[in-house]
XYZ file of N, CA and C in Angstrom:
336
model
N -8.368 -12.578 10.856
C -8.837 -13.827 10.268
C -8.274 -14.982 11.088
N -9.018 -15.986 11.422
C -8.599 -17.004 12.356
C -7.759 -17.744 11.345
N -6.650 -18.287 12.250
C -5.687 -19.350 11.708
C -5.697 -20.095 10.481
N -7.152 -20.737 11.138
C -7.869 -21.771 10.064
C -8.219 -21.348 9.034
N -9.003 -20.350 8.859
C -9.667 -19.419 7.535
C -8.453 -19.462 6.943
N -6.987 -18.514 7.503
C -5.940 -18.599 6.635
C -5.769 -19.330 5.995
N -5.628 -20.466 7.045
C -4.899 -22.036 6.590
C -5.732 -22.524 5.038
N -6.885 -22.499 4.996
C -7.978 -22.986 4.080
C -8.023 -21.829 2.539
N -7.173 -20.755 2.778
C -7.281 -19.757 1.872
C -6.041 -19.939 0.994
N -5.166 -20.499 1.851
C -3.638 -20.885 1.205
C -3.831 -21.947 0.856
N -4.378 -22.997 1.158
C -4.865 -24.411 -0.053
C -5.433 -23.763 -1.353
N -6.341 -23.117 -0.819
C -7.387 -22.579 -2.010
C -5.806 -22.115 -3.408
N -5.427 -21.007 -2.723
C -4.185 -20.488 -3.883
C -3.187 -21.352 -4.225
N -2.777 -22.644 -3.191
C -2.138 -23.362 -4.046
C -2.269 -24.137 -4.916
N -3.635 -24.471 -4.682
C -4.460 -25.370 -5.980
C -3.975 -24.558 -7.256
N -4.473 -23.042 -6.811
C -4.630 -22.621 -8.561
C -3.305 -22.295 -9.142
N -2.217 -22.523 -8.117
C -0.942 -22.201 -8.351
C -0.596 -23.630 -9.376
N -1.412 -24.459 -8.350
C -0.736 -25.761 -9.800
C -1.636 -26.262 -10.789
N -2.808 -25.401 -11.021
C -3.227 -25.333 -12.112
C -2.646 -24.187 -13.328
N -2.215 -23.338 -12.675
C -1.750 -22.096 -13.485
C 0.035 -23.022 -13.934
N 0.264 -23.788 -13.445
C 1.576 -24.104 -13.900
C 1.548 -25.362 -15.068
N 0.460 -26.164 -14.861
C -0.271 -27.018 -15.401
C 0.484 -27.127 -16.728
N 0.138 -27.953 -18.173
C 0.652 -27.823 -19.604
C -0.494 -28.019 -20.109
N -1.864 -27.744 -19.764
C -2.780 -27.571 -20.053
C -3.811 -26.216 -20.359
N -3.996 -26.066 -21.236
C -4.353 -24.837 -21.296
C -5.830 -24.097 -20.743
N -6.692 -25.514 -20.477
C -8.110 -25.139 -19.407
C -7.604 -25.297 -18.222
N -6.530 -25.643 -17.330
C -6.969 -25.662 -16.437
C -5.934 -23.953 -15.876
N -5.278 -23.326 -17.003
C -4.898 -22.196 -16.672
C -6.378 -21.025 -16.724
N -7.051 -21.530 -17.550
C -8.409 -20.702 -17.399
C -8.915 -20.909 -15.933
N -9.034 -22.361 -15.653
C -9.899 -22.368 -14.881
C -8.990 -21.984 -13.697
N -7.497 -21.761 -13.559
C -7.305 -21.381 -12.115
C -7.249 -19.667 -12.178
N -7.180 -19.171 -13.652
C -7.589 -17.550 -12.971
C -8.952 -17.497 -12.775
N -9.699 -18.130 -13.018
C -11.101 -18.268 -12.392
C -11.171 -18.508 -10.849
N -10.525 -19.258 -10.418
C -10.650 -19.766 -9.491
C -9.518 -18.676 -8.354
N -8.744 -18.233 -9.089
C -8.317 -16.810 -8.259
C -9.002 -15.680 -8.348
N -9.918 -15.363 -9.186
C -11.031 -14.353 -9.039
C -11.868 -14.531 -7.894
N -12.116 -15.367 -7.715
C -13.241 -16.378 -6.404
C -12.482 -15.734 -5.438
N -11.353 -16.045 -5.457
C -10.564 -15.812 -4.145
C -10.287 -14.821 -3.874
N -10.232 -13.529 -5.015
C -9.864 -12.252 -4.483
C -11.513 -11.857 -4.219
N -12.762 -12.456 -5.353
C -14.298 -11.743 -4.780
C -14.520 -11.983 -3.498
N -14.032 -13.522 -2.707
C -14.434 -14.080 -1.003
C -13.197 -12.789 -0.284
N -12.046 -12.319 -0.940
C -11.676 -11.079 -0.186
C -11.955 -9.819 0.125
N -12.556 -9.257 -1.427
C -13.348 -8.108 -0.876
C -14.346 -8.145 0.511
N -14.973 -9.545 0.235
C -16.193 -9.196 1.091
C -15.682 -9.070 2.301
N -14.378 -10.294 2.960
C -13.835 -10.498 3.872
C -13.432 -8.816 4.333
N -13.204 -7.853 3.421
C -12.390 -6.619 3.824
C -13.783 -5.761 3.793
N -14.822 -6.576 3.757
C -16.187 -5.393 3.885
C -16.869 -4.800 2.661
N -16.484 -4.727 1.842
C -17.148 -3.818 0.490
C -18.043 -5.079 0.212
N -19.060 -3.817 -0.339
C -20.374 -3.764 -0.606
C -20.718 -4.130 -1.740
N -21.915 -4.986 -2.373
C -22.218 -5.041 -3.788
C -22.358 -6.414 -4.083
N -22.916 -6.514 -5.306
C -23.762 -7.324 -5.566
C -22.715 -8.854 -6.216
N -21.409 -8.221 -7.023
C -20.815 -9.000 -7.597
C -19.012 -8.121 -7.262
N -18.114 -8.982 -7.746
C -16.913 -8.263 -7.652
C -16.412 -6.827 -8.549
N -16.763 -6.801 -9.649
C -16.713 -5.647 -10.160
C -17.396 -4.559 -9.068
N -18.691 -4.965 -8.915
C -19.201 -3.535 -7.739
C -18.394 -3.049 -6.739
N -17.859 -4.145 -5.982
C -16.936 -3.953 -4.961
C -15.675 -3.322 -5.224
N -14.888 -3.572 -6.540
C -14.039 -3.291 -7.159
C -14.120 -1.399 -7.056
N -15.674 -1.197 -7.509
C -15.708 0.476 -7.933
C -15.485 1.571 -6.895
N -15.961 0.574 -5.637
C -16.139 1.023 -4.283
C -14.640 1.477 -3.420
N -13.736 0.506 -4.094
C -12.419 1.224 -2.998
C -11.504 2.103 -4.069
N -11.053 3.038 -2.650
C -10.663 4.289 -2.922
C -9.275 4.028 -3.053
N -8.351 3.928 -4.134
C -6.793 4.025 -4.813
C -6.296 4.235 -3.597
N -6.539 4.959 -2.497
C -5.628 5.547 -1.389
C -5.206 4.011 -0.769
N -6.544 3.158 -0.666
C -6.793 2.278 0.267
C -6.120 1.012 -0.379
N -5.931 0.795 -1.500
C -4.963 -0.022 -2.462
C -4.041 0.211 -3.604
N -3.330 -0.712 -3.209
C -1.884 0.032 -4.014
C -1.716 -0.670 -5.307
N -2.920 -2.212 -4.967
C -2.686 -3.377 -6.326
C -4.400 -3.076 -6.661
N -5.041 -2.171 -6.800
C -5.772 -2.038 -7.125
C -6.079 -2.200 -8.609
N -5.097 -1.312 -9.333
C -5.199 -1.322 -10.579
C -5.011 -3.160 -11.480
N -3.884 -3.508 -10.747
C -3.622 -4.903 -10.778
C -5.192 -5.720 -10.565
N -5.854 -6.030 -9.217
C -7.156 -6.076 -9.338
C -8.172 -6.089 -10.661
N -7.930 -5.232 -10.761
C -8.854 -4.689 -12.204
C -8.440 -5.594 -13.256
N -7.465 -5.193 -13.766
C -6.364 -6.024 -14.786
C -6.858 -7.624 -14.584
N -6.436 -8.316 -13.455
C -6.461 -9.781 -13.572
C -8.397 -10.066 -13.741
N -9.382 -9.270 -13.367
C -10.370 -9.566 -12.903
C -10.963 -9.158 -14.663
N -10.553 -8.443 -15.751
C -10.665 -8.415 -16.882
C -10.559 -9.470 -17.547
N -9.646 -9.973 -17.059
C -8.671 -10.966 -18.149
C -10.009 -12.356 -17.785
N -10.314 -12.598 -16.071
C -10.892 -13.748 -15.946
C -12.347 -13.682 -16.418
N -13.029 -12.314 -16.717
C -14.397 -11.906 -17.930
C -14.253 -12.083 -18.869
N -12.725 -11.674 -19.602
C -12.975 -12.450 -20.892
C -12.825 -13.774 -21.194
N -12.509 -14.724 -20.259
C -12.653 -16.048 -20.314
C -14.008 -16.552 -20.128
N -14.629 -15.751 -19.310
C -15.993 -16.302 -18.574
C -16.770 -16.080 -19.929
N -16.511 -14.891 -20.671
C -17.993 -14.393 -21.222
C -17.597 -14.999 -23.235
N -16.009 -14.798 -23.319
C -15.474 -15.259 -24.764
C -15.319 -16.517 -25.126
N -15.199 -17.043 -23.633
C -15.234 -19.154 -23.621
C -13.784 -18.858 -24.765
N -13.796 -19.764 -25.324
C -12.772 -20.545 -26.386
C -12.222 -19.459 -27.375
N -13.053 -18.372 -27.681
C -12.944 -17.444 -28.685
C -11.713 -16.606 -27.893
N -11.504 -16.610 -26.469
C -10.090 -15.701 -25.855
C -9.280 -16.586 -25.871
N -8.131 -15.952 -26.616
C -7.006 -17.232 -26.754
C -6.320 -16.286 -25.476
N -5.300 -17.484 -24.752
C -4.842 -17.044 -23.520
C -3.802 -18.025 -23.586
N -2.360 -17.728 -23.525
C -1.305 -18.554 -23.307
C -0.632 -18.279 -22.215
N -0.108 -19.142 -21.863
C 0.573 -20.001 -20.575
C 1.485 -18.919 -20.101
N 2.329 -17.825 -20.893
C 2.634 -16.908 -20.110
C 1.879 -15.813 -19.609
N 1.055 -15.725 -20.767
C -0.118 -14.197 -20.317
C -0.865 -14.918 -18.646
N -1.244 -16.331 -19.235
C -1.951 -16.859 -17.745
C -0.966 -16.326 -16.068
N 0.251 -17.178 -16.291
C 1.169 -16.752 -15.088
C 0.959 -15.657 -14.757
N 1.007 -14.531 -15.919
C 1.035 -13.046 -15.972
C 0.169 -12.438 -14.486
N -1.090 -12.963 -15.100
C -2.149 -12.756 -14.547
C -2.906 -13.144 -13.332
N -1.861 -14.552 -13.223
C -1.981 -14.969 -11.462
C -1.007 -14.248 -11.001
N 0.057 -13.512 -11.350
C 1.372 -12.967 -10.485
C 0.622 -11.797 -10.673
N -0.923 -10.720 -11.131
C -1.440 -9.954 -10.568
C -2.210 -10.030 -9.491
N -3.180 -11.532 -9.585
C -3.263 -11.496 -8.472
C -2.630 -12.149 -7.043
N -1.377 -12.318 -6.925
C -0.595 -12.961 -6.175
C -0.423 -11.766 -5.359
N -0.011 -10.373 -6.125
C 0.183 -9.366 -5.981
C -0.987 -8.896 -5.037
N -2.087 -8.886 -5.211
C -2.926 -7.971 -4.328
C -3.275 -8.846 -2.920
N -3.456 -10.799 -3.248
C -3.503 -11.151 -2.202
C -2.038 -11.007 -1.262
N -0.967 -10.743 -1.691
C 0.003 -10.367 -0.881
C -0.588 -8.953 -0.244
N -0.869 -8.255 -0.481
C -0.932 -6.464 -0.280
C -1.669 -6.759 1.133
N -2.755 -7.602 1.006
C -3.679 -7.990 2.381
C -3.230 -9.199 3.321
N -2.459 -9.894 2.800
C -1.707 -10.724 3.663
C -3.092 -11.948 3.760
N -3.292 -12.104 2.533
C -4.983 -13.322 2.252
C -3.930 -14.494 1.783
N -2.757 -14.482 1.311
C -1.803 -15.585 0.889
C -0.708 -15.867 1.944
């Protein structure tokens, strides 16, 4: 990945780093949203196939990731925000929780 791409991928996560720290409780939604984005623009970056991130998700093989399961986990949590709106209650530690899963996998690829 060129320099720059990096450079522009680590803004991207620090934004949602200071939304996830925020005392607001939408804009902790909206930054595991906005770290879902960032791990879906990684799959593709790493090649897998499919239409949306879950597809891509089904496609790699446990051998090939170690935060896979993590993956899964944070990419749950940001569906039930997308699809429950207001009805998923989500607090400020479960949120952290859930960016330090995916902090976790963009570390594993070296995307942070």
């Amino acid at each position: 990945m060129p320099v720059q791409e990096a450079h522009k991928k680590n803004e991207k996560w620090e934004r949602v780093l200071v939304l996830g720290y925020s005392s607001n409780a939408s804009d902790w939604r909206f930054a595991i949203i906005e770290a879902d984005t960032i791990l879906d623009e990684m799959t593709v970056a790493l090649g897998y196939q499919g239409d949306n991130l879950g597809e891509r998700l089904k496609q790699v093989d446990r051998a090939d990731w170690k935060t896979l399961q993590e993956a899964w986990e944070a990419h749950i949590v940001r569906n039930k925000i997308a699809h429950e709106g207001s009805d998923f209650k989500l607090d400020q530690d479960e949120a952290r929780r859930v960016l330090g899963l995916y902090e976790r996998v963009f570390k594993e690829f070296k995307y942070i």
